[in-house]
JSON list of C-alpha atoms in Angstrom, two decimals:
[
{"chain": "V", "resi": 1, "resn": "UNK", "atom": "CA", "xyz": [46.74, -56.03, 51.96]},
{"chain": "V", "resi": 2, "resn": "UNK", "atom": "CA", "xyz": [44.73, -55.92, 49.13]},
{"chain": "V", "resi": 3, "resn": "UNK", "atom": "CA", "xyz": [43.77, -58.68, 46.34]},
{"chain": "V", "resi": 4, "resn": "UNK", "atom": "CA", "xyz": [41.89, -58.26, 43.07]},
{"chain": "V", "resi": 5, "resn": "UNK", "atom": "CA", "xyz": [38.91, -60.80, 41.85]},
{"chain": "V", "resi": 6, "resn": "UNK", "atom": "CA", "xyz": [39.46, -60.38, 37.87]},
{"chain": "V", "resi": 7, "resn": "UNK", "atom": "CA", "xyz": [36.71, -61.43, 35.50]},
{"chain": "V", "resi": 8, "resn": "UNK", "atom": "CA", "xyz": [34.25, -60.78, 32.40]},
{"chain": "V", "resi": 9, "resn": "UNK", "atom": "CA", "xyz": [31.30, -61.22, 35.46]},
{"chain": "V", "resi": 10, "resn": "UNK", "atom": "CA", "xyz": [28.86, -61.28, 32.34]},
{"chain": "V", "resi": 11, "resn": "UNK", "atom": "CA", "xyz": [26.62, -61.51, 34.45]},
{"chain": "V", "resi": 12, "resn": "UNK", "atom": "CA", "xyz": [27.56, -62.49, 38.17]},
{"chain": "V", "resi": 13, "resn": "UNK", "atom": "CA", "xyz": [26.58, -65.73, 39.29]},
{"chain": "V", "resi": 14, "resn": "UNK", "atom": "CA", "xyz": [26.51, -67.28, 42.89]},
{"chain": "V", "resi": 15, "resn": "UNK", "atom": "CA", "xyz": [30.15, -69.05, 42.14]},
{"chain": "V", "resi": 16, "resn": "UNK", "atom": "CA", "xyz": [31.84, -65.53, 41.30]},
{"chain": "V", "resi": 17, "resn": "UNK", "atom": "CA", "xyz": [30.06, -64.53, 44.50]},
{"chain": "V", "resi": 18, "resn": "UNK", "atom": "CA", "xyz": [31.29, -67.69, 46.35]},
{"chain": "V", "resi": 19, "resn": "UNK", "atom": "CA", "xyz": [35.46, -66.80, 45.47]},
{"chain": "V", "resi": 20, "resn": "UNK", "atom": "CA", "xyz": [34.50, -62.85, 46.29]},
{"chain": "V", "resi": 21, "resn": "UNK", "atom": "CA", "xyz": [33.00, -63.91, 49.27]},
{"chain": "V", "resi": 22, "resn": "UNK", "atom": "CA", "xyz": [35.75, -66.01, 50.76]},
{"chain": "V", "resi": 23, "resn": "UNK", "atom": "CA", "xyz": [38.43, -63.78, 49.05]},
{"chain": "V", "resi": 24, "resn": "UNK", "atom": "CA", "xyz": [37.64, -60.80, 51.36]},
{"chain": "V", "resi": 25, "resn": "UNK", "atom": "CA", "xyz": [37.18, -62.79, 54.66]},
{"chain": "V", "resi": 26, "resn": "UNK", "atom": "CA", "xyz": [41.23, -63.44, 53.72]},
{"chain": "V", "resi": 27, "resn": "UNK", "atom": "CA", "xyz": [42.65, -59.76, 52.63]},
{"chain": "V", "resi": 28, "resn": "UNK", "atom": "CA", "xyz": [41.81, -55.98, 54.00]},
{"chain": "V", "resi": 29, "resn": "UNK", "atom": "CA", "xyz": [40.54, -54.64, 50.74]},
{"chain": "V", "resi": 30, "resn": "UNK", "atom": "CA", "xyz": [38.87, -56.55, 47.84]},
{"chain": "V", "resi": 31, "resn": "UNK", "atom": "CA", "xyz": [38.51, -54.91, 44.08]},
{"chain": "V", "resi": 32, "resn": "UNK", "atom": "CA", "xyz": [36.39, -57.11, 41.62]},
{"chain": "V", "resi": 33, "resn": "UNK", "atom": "CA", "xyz": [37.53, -55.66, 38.74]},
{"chain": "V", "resi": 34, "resn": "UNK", "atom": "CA", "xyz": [35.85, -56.03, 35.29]},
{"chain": "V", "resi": 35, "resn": "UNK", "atom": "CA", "xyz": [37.57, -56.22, 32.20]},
{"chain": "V", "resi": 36, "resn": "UNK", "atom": "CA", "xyz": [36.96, -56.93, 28.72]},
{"chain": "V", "resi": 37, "resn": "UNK", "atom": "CA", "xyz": [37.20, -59.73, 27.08]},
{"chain": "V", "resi": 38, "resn": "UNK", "atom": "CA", "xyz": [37.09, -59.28, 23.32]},
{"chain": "V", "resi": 39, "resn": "UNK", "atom": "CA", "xyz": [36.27, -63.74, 22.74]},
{"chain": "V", "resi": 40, "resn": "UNK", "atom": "CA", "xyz": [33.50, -63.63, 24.89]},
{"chain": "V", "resi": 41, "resn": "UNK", "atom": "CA", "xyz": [30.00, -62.30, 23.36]},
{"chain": "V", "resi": 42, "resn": "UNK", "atom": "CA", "xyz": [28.66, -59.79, 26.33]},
{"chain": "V", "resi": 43, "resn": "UNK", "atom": "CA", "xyz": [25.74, -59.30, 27.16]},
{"chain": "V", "resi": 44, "resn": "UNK", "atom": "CA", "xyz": [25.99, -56.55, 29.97]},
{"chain": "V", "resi": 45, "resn": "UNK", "atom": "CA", "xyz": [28.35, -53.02, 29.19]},
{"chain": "V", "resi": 46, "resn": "UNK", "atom": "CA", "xyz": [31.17, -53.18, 31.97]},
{"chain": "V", "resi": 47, "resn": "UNK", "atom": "CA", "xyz": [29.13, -50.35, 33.64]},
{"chain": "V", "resi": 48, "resn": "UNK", "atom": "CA", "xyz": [26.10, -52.49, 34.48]},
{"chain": "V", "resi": 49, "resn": "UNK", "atom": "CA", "xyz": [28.20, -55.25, 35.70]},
{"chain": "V", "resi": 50, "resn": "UNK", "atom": "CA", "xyz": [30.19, -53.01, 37.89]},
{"chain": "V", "resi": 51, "resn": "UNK", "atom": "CA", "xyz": [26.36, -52.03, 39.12]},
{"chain": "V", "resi": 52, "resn": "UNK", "atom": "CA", "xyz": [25.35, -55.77, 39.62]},
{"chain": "V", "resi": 53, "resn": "UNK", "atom": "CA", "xyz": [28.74, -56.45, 41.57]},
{"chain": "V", "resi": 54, "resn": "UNK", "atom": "CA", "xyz": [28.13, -53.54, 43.80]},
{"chain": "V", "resi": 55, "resn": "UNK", "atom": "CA", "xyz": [24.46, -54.55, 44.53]},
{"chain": "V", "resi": 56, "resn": "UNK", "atom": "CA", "xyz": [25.48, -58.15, 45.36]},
{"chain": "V", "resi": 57, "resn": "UNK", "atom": "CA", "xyz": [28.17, -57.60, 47.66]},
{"chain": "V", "resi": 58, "resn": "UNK", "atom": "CA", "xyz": [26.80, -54.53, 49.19]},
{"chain": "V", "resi": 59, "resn": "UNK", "atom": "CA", "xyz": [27.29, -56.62, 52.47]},
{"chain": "V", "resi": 60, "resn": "UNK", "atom": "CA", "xyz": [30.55, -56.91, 51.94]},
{"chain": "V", "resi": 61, "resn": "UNK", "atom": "CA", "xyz": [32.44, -54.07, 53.34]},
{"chain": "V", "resi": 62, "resn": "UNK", "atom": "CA", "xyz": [35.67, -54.21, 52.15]},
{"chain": "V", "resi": 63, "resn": "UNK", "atom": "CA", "xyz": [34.54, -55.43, 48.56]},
{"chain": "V", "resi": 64, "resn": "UNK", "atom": "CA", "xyz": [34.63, -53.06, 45.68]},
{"chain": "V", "resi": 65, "resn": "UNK", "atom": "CA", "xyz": [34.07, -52.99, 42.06]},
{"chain": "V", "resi": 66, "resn": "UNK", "atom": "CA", "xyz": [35.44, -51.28, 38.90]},
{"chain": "V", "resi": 67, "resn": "UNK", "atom": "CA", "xyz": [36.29, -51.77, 35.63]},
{"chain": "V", "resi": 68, "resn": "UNK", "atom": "CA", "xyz": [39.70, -51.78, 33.73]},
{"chain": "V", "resi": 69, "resn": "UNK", "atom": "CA", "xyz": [41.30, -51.95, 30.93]},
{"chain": "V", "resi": 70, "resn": "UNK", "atom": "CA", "xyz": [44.67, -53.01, 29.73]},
{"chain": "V", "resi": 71, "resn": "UNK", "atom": "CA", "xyz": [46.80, -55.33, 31.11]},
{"chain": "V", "resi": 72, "resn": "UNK", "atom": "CA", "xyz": [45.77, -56.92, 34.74]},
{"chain": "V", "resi": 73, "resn": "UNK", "atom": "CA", "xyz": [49.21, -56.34, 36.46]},
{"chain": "V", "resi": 74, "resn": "UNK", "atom": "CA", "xyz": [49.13, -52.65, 35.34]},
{"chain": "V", "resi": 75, "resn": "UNK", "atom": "CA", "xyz": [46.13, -51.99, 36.91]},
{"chain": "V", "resi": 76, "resn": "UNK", "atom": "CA", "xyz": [47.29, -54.00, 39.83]},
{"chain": "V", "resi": 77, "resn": "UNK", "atom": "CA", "xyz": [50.66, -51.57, 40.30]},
{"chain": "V", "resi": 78, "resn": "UNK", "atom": "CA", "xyz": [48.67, -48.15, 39.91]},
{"chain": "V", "resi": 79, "resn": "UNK", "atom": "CA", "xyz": [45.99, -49.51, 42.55]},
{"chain": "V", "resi": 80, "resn": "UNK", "atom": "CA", "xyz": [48.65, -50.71, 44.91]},
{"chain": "V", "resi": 81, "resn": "UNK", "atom": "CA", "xyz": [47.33, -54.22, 44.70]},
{"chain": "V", "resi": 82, "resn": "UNK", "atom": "CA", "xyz": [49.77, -56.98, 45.39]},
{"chain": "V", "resi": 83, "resn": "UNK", "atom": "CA", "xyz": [47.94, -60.67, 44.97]},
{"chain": "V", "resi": 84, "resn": "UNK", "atom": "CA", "xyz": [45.40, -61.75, 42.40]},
{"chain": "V", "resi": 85, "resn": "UNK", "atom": "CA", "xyz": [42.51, -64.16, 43.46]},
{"chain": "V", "resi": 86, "resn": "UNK", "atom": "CA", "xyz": [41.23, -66.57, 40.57]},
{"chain": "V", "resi": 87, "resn": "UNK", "atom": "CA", "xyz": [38.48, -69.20, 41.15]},
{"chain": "V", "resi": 88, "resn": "UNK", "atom": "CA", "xyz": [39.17, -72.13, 39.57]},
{"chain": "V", "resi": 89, "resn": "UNK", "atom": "CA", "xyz": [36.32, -74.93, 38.22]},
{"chain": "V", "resi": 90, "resn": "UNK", "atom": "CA", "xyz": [37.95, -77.57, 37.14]},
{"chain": "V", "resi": 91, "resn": "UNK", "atom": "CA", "xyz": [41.64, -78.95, 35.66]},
{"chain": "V", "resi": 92, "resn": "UNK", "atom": "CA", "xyz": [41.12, -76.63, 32.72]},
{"chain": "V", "resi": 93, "resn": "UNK", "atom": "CA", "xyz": [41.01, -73.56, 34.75]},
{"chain": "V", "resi": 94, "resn": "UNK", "atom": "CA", "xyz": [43.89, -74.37, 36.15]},
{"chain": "V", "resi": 95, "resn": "UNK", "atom": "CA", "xyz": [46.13, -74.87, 33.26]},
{"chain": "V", "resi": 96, "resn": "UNK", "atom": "CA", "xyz": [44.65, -71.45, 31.70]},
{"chain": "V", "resi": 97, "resn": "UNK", "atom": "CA", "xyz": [45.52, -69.33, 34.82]},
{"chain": "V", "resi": 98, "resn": "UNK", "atom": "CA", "xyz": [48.66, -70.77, 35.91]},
{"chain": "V", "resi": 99, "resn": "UNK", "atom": "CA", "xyz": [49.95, -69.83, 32.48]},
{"chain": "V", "resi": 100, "resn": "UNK", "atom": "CA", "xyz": [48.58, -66.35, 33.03]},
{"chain": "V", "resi": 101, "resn": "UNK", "atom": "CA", "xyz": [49.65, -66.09, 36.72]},
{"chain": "V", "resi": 102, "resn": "UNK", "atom": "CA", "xyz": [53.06, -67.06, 35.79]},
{"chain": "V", "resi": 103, "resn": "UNK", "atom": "CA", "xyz": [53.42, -64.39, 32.96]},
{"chain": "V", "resi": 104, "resn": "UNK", "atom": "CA", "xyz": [51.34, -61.47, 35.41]},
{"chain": "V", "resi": 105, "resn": "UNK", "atom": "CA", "xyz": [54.62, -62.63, 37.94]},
{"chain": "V", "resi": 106, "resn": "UNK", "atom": "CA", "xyz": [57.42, -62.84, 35.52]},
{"chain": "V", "resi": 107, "resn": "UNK", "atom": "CA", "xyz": [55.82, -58.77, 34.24]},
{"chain": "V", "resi": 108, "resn": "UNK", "atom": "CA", "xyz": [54.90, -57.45, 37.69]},
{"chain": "V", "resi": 109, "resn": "UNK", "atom": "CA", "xyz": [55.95, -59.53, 40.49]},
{"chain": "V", "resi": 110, "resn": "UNK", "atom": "CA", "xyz": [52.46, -59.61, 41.44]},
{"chain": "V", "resi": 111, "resn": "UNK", "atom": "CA", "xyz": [51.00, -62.99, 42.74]},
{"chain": "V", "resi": 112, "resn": "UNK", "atom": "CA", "xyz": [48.53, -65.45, 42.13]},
{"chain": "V", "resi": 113, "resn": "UNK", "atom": "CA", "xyz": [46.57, -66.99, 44.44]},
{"chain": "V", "resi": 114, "resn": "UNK", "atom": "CA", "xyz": [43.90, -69.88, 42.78]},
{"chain": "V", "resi": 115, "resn": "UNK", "atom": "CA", "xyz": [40.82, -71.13, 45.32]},
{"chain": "V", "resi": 116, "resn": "UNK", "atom": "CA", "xyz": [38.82, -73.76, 44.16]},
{"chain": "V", "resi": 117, "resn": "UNK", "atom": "CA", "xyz": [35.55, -73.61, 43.14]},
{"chain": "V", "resi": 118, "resn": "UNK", "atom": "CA", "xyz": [32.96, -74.76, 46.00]},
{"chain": "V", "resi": 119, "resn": "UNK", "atom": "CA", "xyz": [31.33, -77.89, 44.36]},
{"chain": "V", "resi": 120, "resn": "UNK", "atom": "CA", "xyz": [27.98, -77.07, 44.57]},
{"chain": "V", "resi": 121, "resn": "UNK", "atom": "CA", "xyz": [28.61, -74.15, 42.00]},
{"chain": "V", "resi": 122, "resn": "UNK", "atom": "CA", "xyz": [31.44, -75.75, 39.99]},
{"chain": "V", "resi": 123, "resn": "UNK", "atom": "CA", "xyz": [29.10, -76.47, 36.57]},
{"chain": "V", "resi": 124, "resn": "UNK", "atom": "CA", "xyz": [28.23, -72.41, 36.59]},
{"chain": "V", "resi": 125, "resn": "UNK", "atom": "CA", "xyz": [29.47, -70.15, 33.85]},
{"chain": "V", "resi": 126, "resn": "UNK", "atom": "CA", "xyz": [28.42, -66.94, 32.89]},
{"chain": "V", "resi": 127, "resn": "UNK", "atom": "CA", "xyz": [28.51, -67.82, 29.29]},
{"chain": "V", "resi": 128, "resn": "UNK", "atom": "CA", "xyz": [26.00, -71.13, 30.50]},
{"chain": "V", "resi": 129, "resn": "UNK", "atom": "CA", "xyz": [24.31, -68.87, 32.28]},
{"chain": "V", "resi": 130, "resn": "UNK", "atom": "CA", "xyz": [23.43, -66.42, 29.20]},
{"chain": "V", "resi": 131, "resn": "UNK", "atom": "CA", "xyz": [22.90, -69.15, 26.81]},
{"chain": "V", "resi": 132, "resn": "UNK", "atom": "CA", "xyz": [19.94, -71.10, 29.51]},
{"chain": "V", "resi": 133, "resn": "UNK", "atom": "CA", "xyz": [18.49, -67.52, 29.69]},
{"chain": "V", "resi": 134, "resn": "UNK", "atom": "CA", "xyz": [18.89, -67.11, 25.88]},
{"chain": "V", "resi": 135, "resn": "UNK", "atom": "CA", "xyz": [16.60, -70.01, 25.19]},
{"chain": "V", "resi": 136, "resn": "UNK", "atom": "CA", "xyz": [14.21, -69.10, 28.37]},
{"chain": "V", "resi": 137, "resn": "UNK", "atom": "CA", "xyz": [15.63, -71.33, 30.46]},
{"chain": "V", "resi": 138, "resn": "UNK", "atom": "CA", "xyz": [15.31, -70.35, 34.35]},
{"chain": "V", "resi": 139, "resn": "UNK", "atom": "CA", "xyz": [18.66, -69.24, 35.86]},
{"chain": "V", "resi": 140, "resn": "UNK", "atom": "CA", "xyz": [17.42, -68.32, 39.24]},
{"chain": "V", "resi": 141, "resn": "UNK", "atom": "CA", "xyz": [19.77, -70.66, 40.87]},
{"chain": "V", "resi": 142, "resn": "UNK", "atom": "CA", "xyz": [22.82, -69.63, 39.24]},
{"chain": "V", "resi": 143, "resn": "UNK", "atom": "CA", "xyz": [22.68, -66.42, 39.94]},
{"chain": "V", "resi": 144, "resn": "UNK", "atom": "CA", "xyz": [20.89, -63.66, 42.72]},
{"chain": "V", "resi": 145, "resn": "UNK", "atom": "CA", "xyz": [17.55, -62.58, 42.18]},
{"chain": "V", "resi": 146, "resn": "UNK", "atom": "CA", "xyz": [18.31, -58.91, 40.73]},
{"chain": "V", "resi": 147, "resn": "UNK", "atom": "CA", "xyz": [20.84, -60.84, 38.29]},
{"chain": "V", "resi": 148, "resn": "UNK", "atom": "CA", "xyz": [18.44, -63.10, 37.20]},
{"chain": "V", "resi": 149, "resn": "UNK", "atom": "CA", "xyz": [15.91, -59.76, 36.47]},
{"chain": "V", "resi": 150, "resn": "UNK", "atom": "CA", "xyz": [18.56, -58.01, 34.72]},
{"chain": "V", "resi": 151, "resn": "UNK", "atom": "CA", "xyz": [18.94, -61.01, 32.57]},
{"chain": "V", "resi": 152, "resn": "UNK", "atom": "CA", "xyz": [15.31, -61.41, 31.59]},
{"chain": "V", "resi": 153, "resn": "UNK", "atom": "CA", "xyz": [15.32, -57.73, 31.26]},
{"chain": "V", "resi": 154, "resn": "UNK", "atom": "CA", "xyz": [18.34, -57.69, 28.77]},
{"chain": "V", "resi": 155, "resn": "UNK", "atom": "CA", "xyz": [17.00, -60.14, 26.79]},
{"chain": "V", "resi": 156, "resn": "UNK", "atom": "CA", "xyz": [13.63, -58.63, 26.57]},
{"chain": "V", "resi": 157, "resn": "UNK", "atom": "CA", "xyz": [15.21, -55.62, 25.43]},
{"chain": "V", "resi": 158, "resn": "UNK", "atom": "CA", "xyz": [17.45, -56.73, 22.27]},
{"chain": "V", "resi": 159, "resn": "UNK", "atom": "CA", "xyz": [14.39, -59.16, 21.74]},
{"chain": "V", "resi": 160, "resn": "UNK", "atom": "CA", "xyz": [12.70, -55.86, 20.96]}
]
């Protein structure tokens, strides 16, 4: 069977990692699939974090990535894909994506499935995670070590 990890992944940090991780020791075939979110600021193109996602669970063999765009449960009935796995952090999470999960069912059919969070990485954001690196802060433990330089590269970048 297979399961979708959706998310802005902008960039990939160890907690995204953590719910991909445990996501395909559950399901045949995992797609971490990147969308767009027009609220959030990004600082990666889809492409690159497609790239990122591919390096970091290039140990994964039944994990891939792509992007999409549209709405989640179409995606989800072109690619065959019957359950969606969502992280969740804390109590706010969960009130978000049970509202979303129960409008993706009531459109599709398709189902939800939430995991929580692993403690350890339950504080990490992406959008934390670009506004630490924004103001030089080190994100080295948020996120893997080619992340982290494609972070401090990014920023170098639009720095100019």
């Amino acid at each position: 069977m297979k399961a979708i990890c959706p998310g802005s992944f902008d960039p990939v940090t160890f907690g995204h990692l953590d719910i991909v991780t445990r996501v395909a020791s559950m399901f045949d075939e995992v797609i971490v699939a990147v969308g767009h979110n027009m609220s959030k600021n990004g600082l990666f193109l889809p492409a690159e974090r497609v790239e990122m996602i591919t390096e970091c669970t290039a140990d994964l063999p039944n994990v891939t990535a792509t992007t999409f765009s549209g709405l989640l449960v179409d995606f989800c009935r072109d690619q065959g894909i019957g359950v969606i796995a969502k992280g969740l952090r804390f109590g706010a999470d969960f009130d978000y994506e049970l509202q979303m999960a129960q409008m993706n069912g009531h459109l599709t059919g398709v189902e939800t499935i939430f995991l929580p969070t692993s403690p350890q990485w339950s504080f990490v954001s992406s959008s934390l995670v670009r506004e630490v690196a924004t103001l030089s802060g080190d994100v080295s433990a948020l996120v893997p070590d080619t992340v982290a330089a494609r972070v401090r590269a990014k920023l170098a970048e639009r720095a100019g």
